[in-house]
Amino acid sequence: MSEDDVPVSGKSKDKLVAAKQAWAQEGRFLTGSHSRNRLPPGQHETVDWPVLDLGIQPNLAEKDWSLSVGGAVENPLKWSWDDFLAQPQTELVSDIHCVTTWSRYDNTWNGVSARHLLAMAKPRASARFIMFRSYDGYTTNVPLARFADDDVLLAHSWQGEKLTREHGGPVRVVIPKLYFWKSAKWLRAITFMDQDSPGYWELRGYHDEGDPWTEQRYG
Ligand SMILES: Nc1nc2c(c(=O)[nH]1)N[C@H]1C(S)=C(S)[C@@H](COP(=O)(O)O)O[C@H]1N2
Ligand SMILES: [Mo]
């Protein structure tokens, strides 16, 4: 009996091999709480939530906060805190992937979906990119298609509590499918643009798009 003469053969053996290969790729049956392919390459899971910013943490009372939406849109907006809370509210759960290699699973966010903001502001057909501007002077750019994803929101709460000042309260952006530097804290304005333009980290060697799944860390 040769090595190849195992009890399964032909088509059924091929199927078994294909299935086992797929399990390996998705980390099936791992005893950890998450399958391996939940973690992008080069990342590790953390349970705490690190704080990363430029060292300025604006201290904004809700009454002093507003969001301006302009540029290539049919309907420019300016929302006060009360206006923001009067928009339809949404809850989304997602993972954070920071370019400094930590990932944090299962963050519950509450706020206003990007889809709703787009429906209200009505970007012109020419709009392809957006720039976020924050109260600390930070900026970051994303393709409009990334902002239009169904898991993107402007969040005021995390795990059922108001966002703290250090994590970007009153309102921050959350774009789960990009590295977390794209998720602007202390959001002040959103500008729709026909042409791309780099933000703070994009001007300093970081990738223009920042997809963690293809390790778009540096530009
Ligand atoms: N306004 C503003 N937003 C920002 C930053 C910043 O310095 N200013 N840092 C970015 C970076 S590099 C990361 S990793 C995340 C960190 O968010 P956290 O401090 O809530 O973890 O915010 C992003 N958004
Ligand atoms: Mo970051």
PDB file of C-alpha atoms and ligand atoms in Angstrom:
ATOM      1  CA  MET A   1       0.000   0.000   0.000  1.00  0.00           C
ATOM      2  CA  SER A   2       1.520   3.335  -1.081  1.00  0.00           C
ATOM      3  CA  GLU A   3       1.374   6.526   0.936  1.00  0.00           C
ATOM      4  CA  ASP A   4      -1.266   7.913  -1.380  1.00  0.00           C
ATOM      5  CA  ASP A   5      -3.674   5.030  -0.781  1.00  0.00           C
ATOM      6  CA  VAL A   6      -5.699   6.704   1.943  1.00  0.00           C
ATOM      7  CA  PRO A   7      -9.355   5.675   2.358  1.00  0.00           C
ATOM      8  CA  VAL A   8     -10.581   8.801   0.572  1.00  0.00           C
ATOM      9  CA  SER A   9      -9.674   9.210  -3.057  1.00  0.00           C
ATOM     10  CA  GLY A  10     -10.568  10.972  -6.276  1.00  0.00           C
ATOM     11  CA  LYS A  11     -13.162  13.728  -6.104  1.00  0.00           C
ATOM     12  CA  SER A  12     -14.089  13.327  -2.456  1.00  0.00           C
ATOM     13  CA  LYS A  13     -10.438  13.546  -1.462  1.00  0.00           C
ATOM     14  CA  ASP A  14     -10.047  16.725  -3.476  1.00  0.00           C
ATOM     15  CA  LYS A  15     -13.094  18.190  -1.730  1.00  0.00           C
ATOM     16  CA  LEU A  16     -11.731  17.301   1.690  1.00  0.00           C
ATOM     17  CA  VAL A  17      -8.380  18.888   0.893  1.00  0.00           C
ATOM     18  CA  ALA A  18     -10.065  22.041  -0.397  1.00  0.00           C
ATOM     19  CA  ALA A  19     -12.235  22.294   2.723  1.00  0.00           C
ATOM     20  CA  LYS A  20      -9.299  21.793   5.075  1.00  0.00           C
ATOM     21  CA  GLN A  21      -7.295  24.392   3.200  1.00  0.00           C
ATOM     22  CA  ALA A  22     -10.152  26.890   3.569  1.00  0.00           C
ATOM     23  CA  TRP A  23     -10.338  26.181   7.328  1.00  0.00           C
ATOM     24  CA  ALA A  24      -6.636  26.955   7.656  1.00  0.00           C
ATOM     25  CA  GLN A  25      -7.092  30.221   5.818  1.00  0.00           C
ATOM     26  CA  GLU A  26      -9.940  31.346   8.054  1.00  0.00           C
ATOM     27  CA  GLY A  27      -8.456  29.938  11.257  1.00  0.00           C
ATOM     28  CA  ARG A  28     -11.437  27.591  11.806  1.00  0.00           C
ATOM     29  CA  PHE A  29     -11.625  25.778  15.166  1.00  0.00           C
ATOM     30  CA  LEU A  30      -9.074  28.038  16.846  1.00  0.00           C
ATOM     31  CA  THR A  31      -9.947  28.123  20.536  1.00  0.00           C
ATOM     32  CA  GLY A  32      -9.501  31.895  20.828  1.00  0.00           C
ATOM     33  CA  SER A  33     -12.695  33.920  20.668  1.00  0.00           C
ATOM     34  CA  HIS A  34     -11.933  35.176  17.190  1.00  0.00           C
ATOM     35  CA  SER A  35     -10.886  33.561  13.962  1.00  0.00           C
ATOM     36  CA  ARG A  36      -7.460  34.489  12.688  1.00  0.00           C
ATOM     37  CA  ASN A  37      -8.669  36.382   9.653  1.00  0.00           C
ATOM     38  CA  ARG A  38     -10.311  39.023  11.805  1.00  0.00           C
ATOM     39  CA  LEU A  39      -6.860  40.469  12.510  1.00  0.00           C
ATOM     40  CA  PRO A  40      -5.212  42.303   9.588  1.00  0.00           C
ATOM     41  CA  PRO A  41      -1.564  41.431   8.827  1.00  0.00           C
ATOM     42  CA  GLY A  42       1.004  42.825  11.256  1.00  0.00           C
ATOM     43  CA  GLN A  43      -1.597  43.706  13.923  1.00  0.00           C
ATOM     44  CA  HIS A  44      -2.081  42.367  17.477  1.00  0.00           C
ATOM     45  CA  GLU A  45      -5.193  42.513  19.646  1.00  0.00           C
ATOM     46  CA  THR A  46      -5.392  44.836  22.631  1.00  0.00           C
ATOM     47  CA  VAL A  47      -8.201  45.093  25.160  1.00  0.00           C
ATOM     48  CA  ASP A  48      -7.497  48.597  26.444  1.00  0.00           C
ATOM     49  CA  TRP A  49      -8.005  51.622  24.207  1.00  0.00           C
ATOM     50  CA  PRO A  50      -4.811  53.657  23.666  1.00  0.00           C
ATOM     51  CA  VAL A  51      -4.998  57.435  23.116  1.00  0.00           C
ATOM     52  CA  LEU A  52      -3.122  58.868  20.116  1.00  0.00           C
ATOM     53  CA  ASP A  53      -3.132  62.475  18.981  1.00  0.00           C
ATOM     54  CA  LEU A  54      -0.917  65.503  18.443  1.00  0.00           C
ATOM     55  CA  GLY A  55      -0.874  66.395  22.130  1.00  0.00           C
ATOM     56  CA  ILE A  56      -3.682  68.927  21.911  1.00  0.00           C
ATOM     57  CA  GLN A  57      -7.020  67.688  23.217  1.00  0.00           C
ATOM     58  CA  PRO A  58      -9.604  70.422  22.566  1.00  0.00           C
ATOM     59  CA  ASN A  59     -11.949  70.918  25.505  1.00  0.00           C
ATOM     60  CA  LEU A  60     -15.250  71.455  23.714  1.00  0.00           C
ATOM     61  CA  ALA A  61     -18.554  71.841  25.480  1.00  0.00           C
ATOM     62  CA  GLU A  62     -21.394  70.390  23.422  1.00  0.00           C
ATOM     63  CA  LYS A  63     -22.913  73.882  23.084  1.00  0.00           C
ATOM     64  CA  ASP A  64     -19.645  75.140  21.528  1.00  0.00           C
ATOM     65  CA  TRP A  65     -19.406  72.286  19.039  1.00  0.00           C
ATOM     66  CA  SER A  66     -20.721  72.458  15.474  1.00  0.00           C
ATOM     67  CA  LEU A  67     -20.130  70.556  12.256  1.00  0.00           C
ATOM     68  CA  SER A  68     -19.871  72.300   8.888  1.00  0.00           C
ATOM     69  CA  VAL A  69     -20.314  70.301   5.689  1.00  0.00           C
ATOM     70  CA  GLY A  70     -19.334  72.010   2.446  1.00  0.00           C
ATOM     71  CA  GLY A  71     -17.333  71.947  -0.762  1.00  0.00           C
ATOM     72  CA  ALA A  72     -18.722  69.959  -3.697  1.00  0.00           C
ATOM     73  CA  VAL A  73     -22.241  69.428  -2.283  1.00  0.00           C
ATOM     74  CA  GLU A  74     -25.694  70.608  -3.376  1.00  0.00           C
ATOM     75  CA  ASN A  75     -26.724  71.312   0.175  1.00  0.00           C
ATOM     76  CA  PRO A  76     -24.081  72.691   2.566  1.00  0.00           C
ATOM     77  CA  LEU A  77     -24.925  72.038   6.234  1.00  0.00           C
ATOM     78  CA  LYS A  78     -24.064  73.401   9.620  1.00  0.00           C
ATOM     79  CA  TRP A  79     -25.216  71.254  12.525  1.00  0.00           C
ATOM     80  CA  SER A  80     -25.178  72.384  16.130  1.00  0.00           C
ATOM     81  CA  TRP A  81     -25.075  69.707  18.833  1.00  0.00           C
ATOM     82  CA  ASP A  82     -28.884  69.784  19.037  1.00  0.00           C
ATOM     83  CA  ASP A  83     -29.185  69.541  15.241  1.00  0.00           C
ATOM     84  CA  PHE A  84     -26.790  66.585  15.289  1.00  0.00           C
ATOM     85  CA  LEU A  85     -28.822  64.728  17.928  1.00  0.00           C
ATOM     86  CA  ALA A  86     -32.030  65.464  15.982  1.00  0.00           C
ATOM     87  CA  GLN A  87     -30.734  63.403  13.019  1.00  0.00           C
ATOM     88  CA  PRO A  88     -31.620  59.682  12.828  1.00  0.00           C
ATOM     89  CA  GLN A  89     -29.362  57.821  15.270  1.00  0.00           C
ATOM     90  CA  THR A  90     -27.621  54.578  14.505  1.00  0.00           C
ATOM     91  CA  GLU A  91     -25.666  51.931  16.459  1.00  0.00           C
ATOM     92  CA  LEU A  92     -22.779  50.028  14.867  1.00  0.00           C
ATOM     93  CA  VAL A  93     -20.236  47.539  16.244  1.00  0.00           C
ATOM     94  CA  SER A  94     -16.774  47.425  14.673  1.00  0.00           C
ATOM     95  CA  ASP A  95     -13.075  46.722  15.171  1.00  0.00           C
ATOM     96  CA  ILE A  96     -10.367  49.391  15.403  1.00  0.00           C
ATOM     97  CA  HIS A  97      -7.078  48.894  13.547  1.00  0.00           C
ATOM     98  CA  CYS A  98      -4.357  51.421  14.384  1.00  0.00           C
ATOM     99  CA  VAL A  99      -1.293  51.709  12.145  1.00  0.00           C
ATOM    100  CA  THR A 100       0.898  51.470  15.282  1.00  0.00           C
ATOM    101  CA  THR A 101      -0.188  47.745  15.198  1.00  0.00           C
ATOM    102  CA  TRP A 102      -2.887  47.514  17.868  1.00  0.00           C
ATOM    103  CA  SER A 103      -6.408  46.371  17.034  1.00  0.00           C
ATOM    104  CA  ARG A 104      -9.395  46.552  19.383  1.00  0.00           C
ATOM    105  CA  TYR A 105     -12.422  44.348  18.722  1.00  0.00           C
ATOM    106  CA  ASP A 106     -16.140  44.922  19.279  1.00  0.00           C
ATOM    107  CA  ASN A 107     -16.472  48.659  19.772  1.00  0.00           C
ATOM    108  CA  THR A 108     -20.104  49.759  19.965  1.00  0.00           C
ATOM    109  CA  TRP A 109     -20.617  53.212  18.486  1.00  0.00           C
ATOM    110  CA  ASN A 110     -23.663  55.482  18.478  1.00  0.00           C
ATOM    111  CA  GLY A 111     -24.141  58.490  16.249  1.00  0.00           C
ATOM    112  CA  VAL A 112     -25.186  59.580  12.770  1.00  0.00           C
ATOM    113  CA  SER A 113     -24.397  57.354   9.799  1.00  0.00           C
ATOM    114  CA  ALA A 114     -22.302  58.621   6.898  1.00  0.00           C
ATOM    115  CA  ARG A 115     -25.107  57.439   4.609  1.00  0.00           C
ATOM    116  CA  HIS A 116     -27.518  59.830   6.317  1.00  0.00           C
ATOM    117  CA  LEU A 117     -25.099  62.748   6.095  1.00  0.00           C
ATOM    118  CA  LEU A 118     -24.593  62.030   2.375  1.00  0.00           C
ATOM    119  CA  ALA A 119     -28.359  61.943   1.806  1.00  0.00           C
ATOM    120  CA  MET A 120     -28.685  65.342   3.496  1.00  0.00           C
ATOM    121  CA  ALA A 121     -25.652  67.094   1.957  1.00  0.00           C
ATOM    122  CA  LYS A 122     -26.035  65.597  -1.551  1.00  0.00           C
ATOM    123  CA  PRO A 123     -22.477  65.506  -2.953  1.00  0.00           C
ATOM    124  CA  ARG A 124     -22.152  66.688  -6.538  1.00  0.00           C
ATOM    125  CA  ALA A 125     -21.424  64.026  -9.165  1.00  0.00           C
ATOM    126  CA  SER A 126     -17.897  65.451  -9.455  1.00  0.00           C
ATOM    127  CA  ALA A 127     -17.049  64.811  -5.765  1.00  0.00           C
ATOM    128  CA  ARG A 128     -14.542  61.968  -5.293  1.00  0.00           C
ATOM    129  CA  PHE A 129     -12.731  62.685  -1.997  1.00  0.00           C
ATOM    130  CA  ILE A 130     -13.421  64.234   1.356  1.00  0.00           C
ATOM    131  CA  MET A 131     -11.305  66.045   3.924  1.00  0.00           C
ATOM    132  CA  PHE A 132     -12.053  65.950   7.642  1.00  0.00           C
ATOM    133  CA  ARG A 133     -10.979  68.977   9.693  1.00  0.00           C
ATOM    134  CA  SER A 134     -10.767  68.888  13.466  1.00  0.00           C
ATOM    135  CA  TYR A 135     -10.709  71.369  16.336  1.00  0.00           C
ATOM    136  CA  ASP A 136      -7.043  70.560  17.080  1.00  0.00           C
ATOM    137  CA  GLY A 137      -6.019  71.520  13.520  1.00  0.00           C
ATOM    138  CA  TYR A 138      -5.752  67.871  12.399  1.00  0.00           C
ATOM    139  CA  THR A 139      -6.848  66.936   8.886  1.00  0.00           C
ATOM    140  CA  THR A 140      -7.223  63.610   7.089  1.00  0.00           C
ATOM    141  CA  ASN A 141      -8.500  62.723   3.598  1.00  0.00           C
ATOM    142  CA  VAL A 142     -10.449  59.675   2.387  1.00  0.00           C
ATOM    143  CA  PRO A 143     -11.992  58.600  -0.905  1.00  0.00           C
ATOM    144  CA  LEU A 144     -15.712  59.428  -0.893  1.00  0.00           C
ATOM    145  CA  ALA A 145     -16.436  55.734  -1.595  1.00  0.00           C
ATOM    146  CA  ARG A 146     -14.748  54.813   1.734  1.00  0.00           C
ATOM    147  CA  PHE A 147     -16.859  57.338   3.642  1.00  0.00           C
ATOM    148  CA  ALA A 148     -20.002  56.039   1.906  1.00  0.00           C
ATOM    149  CA  ASP A 149     -19.540  52.515   3.352  1.00  0.00           C
ATOM    150  CA  ASP A 150     -22.436  51.232   5.479  1.00  0.00           C
ATOM    151  CA  ASP A 151     -20.290  50.826   8.625  1.00  0.00           C
ATOM    152  CA  VAL A 152     -19.130  54.476   8.739  1.00  0.00           C
ATOM    153  CA  LEU A 153     -20.531  56.958  11.243  1.00  0.00           C
ATOM    154  CA  LEU A 154     -19.978  60.195  13.112  1.00  0.00           C
ATOM    155  CA  ALA A 155     -19.947  58.906  16.670  1.00  0.00           C
ATOM    156  CA  HIS A 156     -20.844  60.638  19.940  1.00  0.00           C
ATOM    157  CA  SER A 157     -20.814  57.501  22.106  1.00  0.00           C
ATOM    158  CA  TRP A 158     -18.675  54.409  22.665  1.00  0.00           C
ATOM    159  CA  GLN A 159     -19.846  51.348  24.632  1.00  0.00           C
ATOM    160  CA  GLY A 160     -23.001  53.233  25.636  1.00  0.00           C
ATOM    161  CA  GLU A 161     -21.198  56.244  27.162  1.00  0.00           C
ATOM    162  CA  LYS A 162     -20.483  59.687  25.717  1.00  0.00           C
ATOM    163  CA  LEU A 163     -17.083  59.799  23.993  1.00  0.00           C
ATOM    164  CA  THR A 164     -14.497  61.219  26.358  1.00  0.00           C
ATOM    165  CA  ARG A 165     -12.505  64.304  25.455  1.00  0.00           C
ATOM    166  CA  GLU A 166      -9.317  62.248  24.936  1.00  0.00           C
ATOM    167  CA  HIS A 167     -11.065  59.957  22.438  1.00  0.00           C
ATOM    168  CA  GLY A 168     -12.465  62.838  20.399  1.00  0.00           C
ATOM    169  CA  GLY A 169     -15.726  63.933  22.034  1.00  0.00           C
ATOM    170  CA  PRO A 170     -18.164  65.500  21.397  1.00  0.00           C
ATOM    171  CA  VAL A 171     -18.042  63.879  17.915  1.00  0.00           C
ATOM    172  CA  ARG A 172     -15.463  61.824  16.008  1.00  0.00           C
ATOM    173  CA  VAL A 173     -15.425  59.951  12.714  1.00  0.00           C
ATOM    174  CA  VAL A 174     -15.317  56.118  12.673  1.00  0.00           C
ATOM    175  CA  ILE A 175     -14.224  54.375   9.434  1.00  0.00           C
ATOM    176  CA  PRO A 176     -13.618  50.758  10.505  1.00  0.00           C
ATOM    177  CA  LYS A 177     -12.174  49.477   7.223  1.00  0.00           C
ATOM    178  CA  LEU A 178      -9.293  52.005   7.228  1.00  0.00           C
ATOM    179  CA  TYR A 179      -6.455  52.527   9.730  1.00  0.00           C
ATOM    180  CA  PHE A 180      -7.647  54.606  12.649  1.00  0.00           C
ATOM    181  CA  TRP A 181      -5.707  57.754  11.741  1.00  0.00           C
ATOM    182  CA  LYS A 182      -8.473  58.274   9.125  1.00  0.00           C
ATOM    183  CA  SER A 183     -11.045  58.493  11.951  1.00  0.00           C
ATOM    184  CA  ALA A 184     -10.773  62.175  12.900  1.00  0.00           C
ATOM    185  CA  LYS A 185     -11.417  63.077  16.544  1.00  0.00           C
ATOM    186  CA  TRP A 186     -13.048  66.422  17.582  1.00  0.00           C
ATOM    187  CA  LEU A 187     -14.639  66.689  14.139  1.00  0.00           C
ATOM    188  CA  ARG A 188     -15.284  70.252  12.992  1.00  0.00           C
ATOM    189  CA  ALA A 189     -15.822  70.179   9.216  1.00  0.00           C
ATOM    190  CA  ILE A 190     -16.200  67.872   6.244  1.00  0.00           C
ATOM    191  CA  THR A 191     -15.189  69.212   2.834  1.00  0.00           C
ATOM    192  CA  PHE A 192     -16.146  67.367  -0.353  1.00  0.00           C
ATOM    193  CA  MET A 193     -13.517  67.621  -3.096  1.00  0.00           C
ATOM    194  CA  ASP A 194     -13.244  66.748  -6.785  1.00  0.00           C
ATOM    195  CA  GLN A 195      -9.475  66.205  -6.430  1.00  0.00           C
ATOM    196  CA  ASP A 196      -7.582  64.345  -3.732  1.00  0.00           C
ATOM    197  CA  SER A 197      -5.503  66.325  -1.242  1.00  0.00           C
ATOM    198  CA  PRO A 198      -3.340  64.893   1.566  1.00  0.00           C
ATOM    199  CA  GLY A 199      -4.089  65.462   5.262  1.00  0.00           C
ATOM    200  CA  TYR A 200      -1.751  65.701   8.257  1.00  0.00           C
ATOM    201  CA  TRP A 201      -0.295  62.158   8.297  1.00  0.00           C
ATOM    202  CA  GLU A 202      -0.685  61.662   4.553  1.00  0.00           C
ATOM    203  CA  LEU A 203       1.729  64.616   4.126  1.00  0.00           C
ATOM    204  CA  ARG A 204       4.146  62.937   6.544  1.00  0.00           C
ATOM    205  CA  GLY A 205       4.762  59.585   4.896  1.00  0.00           C
ATOM    206  CA  TYR A 206       1.532  57.726   5.597  1.00  0.00           C
ATOM    207  CA  HIS A 207      -0.517  56.072   2.889  1.00  0.00           C
ATOM    208  CA  ASP A 208      -3.164  58.056   1.026  1.00  0.00           C
ATOM    209  CA  GLU A 209      -5.887  55.415   1.525  1.00  0.00           C
ATOM    210  CA  GLY A 210      -4.755  53.325   4.547  1.00  0.00           C
ATOM    211  CA  ASP A 211      -6.376  49.904   4.052  1.00  0.00           C
ATOM    212  CA  PRO A 212      -5.193  47.610   6.908  1.00  0.00           C
ATOM    213  CA  TRP A 213      -6.047  44.421   4.992  1.00  0.00           C
ATOM    214  CA  THR A 214      -3.453  45.205   2.317  1.00  0.00           C
ATOM    215  CA  GLU A 215      -1.112  46.904   4.832  1.00  0.00           C
ATOM    216  CA  GLN A 216      -1.276  50.350   3.259  1.00  0.00           C
ATOM    217  CA  ARG A 217       0.710  51.844   6.132  1.00  0.00           C
ATOM    218  CA  TYR A 218       3.185  54.130   4.413  1.00  0.00           C
ATOM    219  CA  GLY A 219       2.761  56.061   1.192  1.00  0.00           C
TER     220      GLY A 219
HETATM  221  N1  LIG B   1      -8.369  65.404  15.514  1.00  0.00           N
HETATM  222  C1  LIG B   1      -7.525  64.361  15.546  1.00  0.00           C
HETATM  223  N2  LIG B   1      -7.992  63.156  15.176  1.00  0.00           N
HETATM  224  C2  LIG B   1      -7.184  62.088  15.208  1.00  0.00           C
HETATM  225  C3  LIG B   1      -5.831  62.211  15.611  1.00  0.00           C
HETATM  226  C4  LIG B   1      -5.373  63.493  15.989  1.00  0.00           C
HETATM  227  O1  LIG B   1      -4.190  63.693  16.349  1.00  0.00           O
HETATM  228  N3  LIG B   1      -6.251  64.550  15.953  1.00  0.00           N
HETATM  229  N4  LIG B   1      -5.028  61.076  15.620  1.00  0.00           N
HETATM  230  C5  LIG B   1      -5.437  59.952  14.762  1.00  0.00           C
HETATM  231  C6  LIG B   1      -4.704  58.747  15.066  1.00  0.00           C
HETATM  232  S1  LIG B   1      -3.114  58.640  14.504  1.00  0.00           S
HETATM  233  C7  LIG B   1      -5.295  57.676  15.683  1.00  0.00           C
HETATM  234  S2  LIG B   1      -4.508  56.207  15.822  1.00  0.00           S
HETATM  235  C8  LIG B   1      -6.642  57.800  16.283  1.00  0.00           C
HETATM  236  C9  LIG B   1      -6.551  57.518  17.761  1.00  0.00           C
HETATM  237  O2  LIG B   1      -7.818  57.598  18.348  1.00  0.00           O
HETATM  238  P1  LIG B   1      -7.912  57.283  19.901  1.00  0.00           P
HETATM  239  O3  LIG B   1      -6.978  58.243  20.622  1.00  0.00           O
HETATM  240  O4  LIG B   1      -9.334  57.478  20.275  1.00  0.00           O
HETATM  241  O5  LIG B   1      -7.458  55.865  20.069  1.00  0.00           O
HETATM  242  O6  LIG B   1      -7.208  59.094  16.117  1.00  0.00           O
HETATM  243  C10 LIG B   1      -6.923  59.683  14.884  1.00  0.00           C
HETATM  244  N5  LIG B   1      -7.691  60.884  14.827  1.00  0.00           N
HETATM  245 MO    MO B   2      -2.552  56.308  14.677  1.00  0.00          MO
END
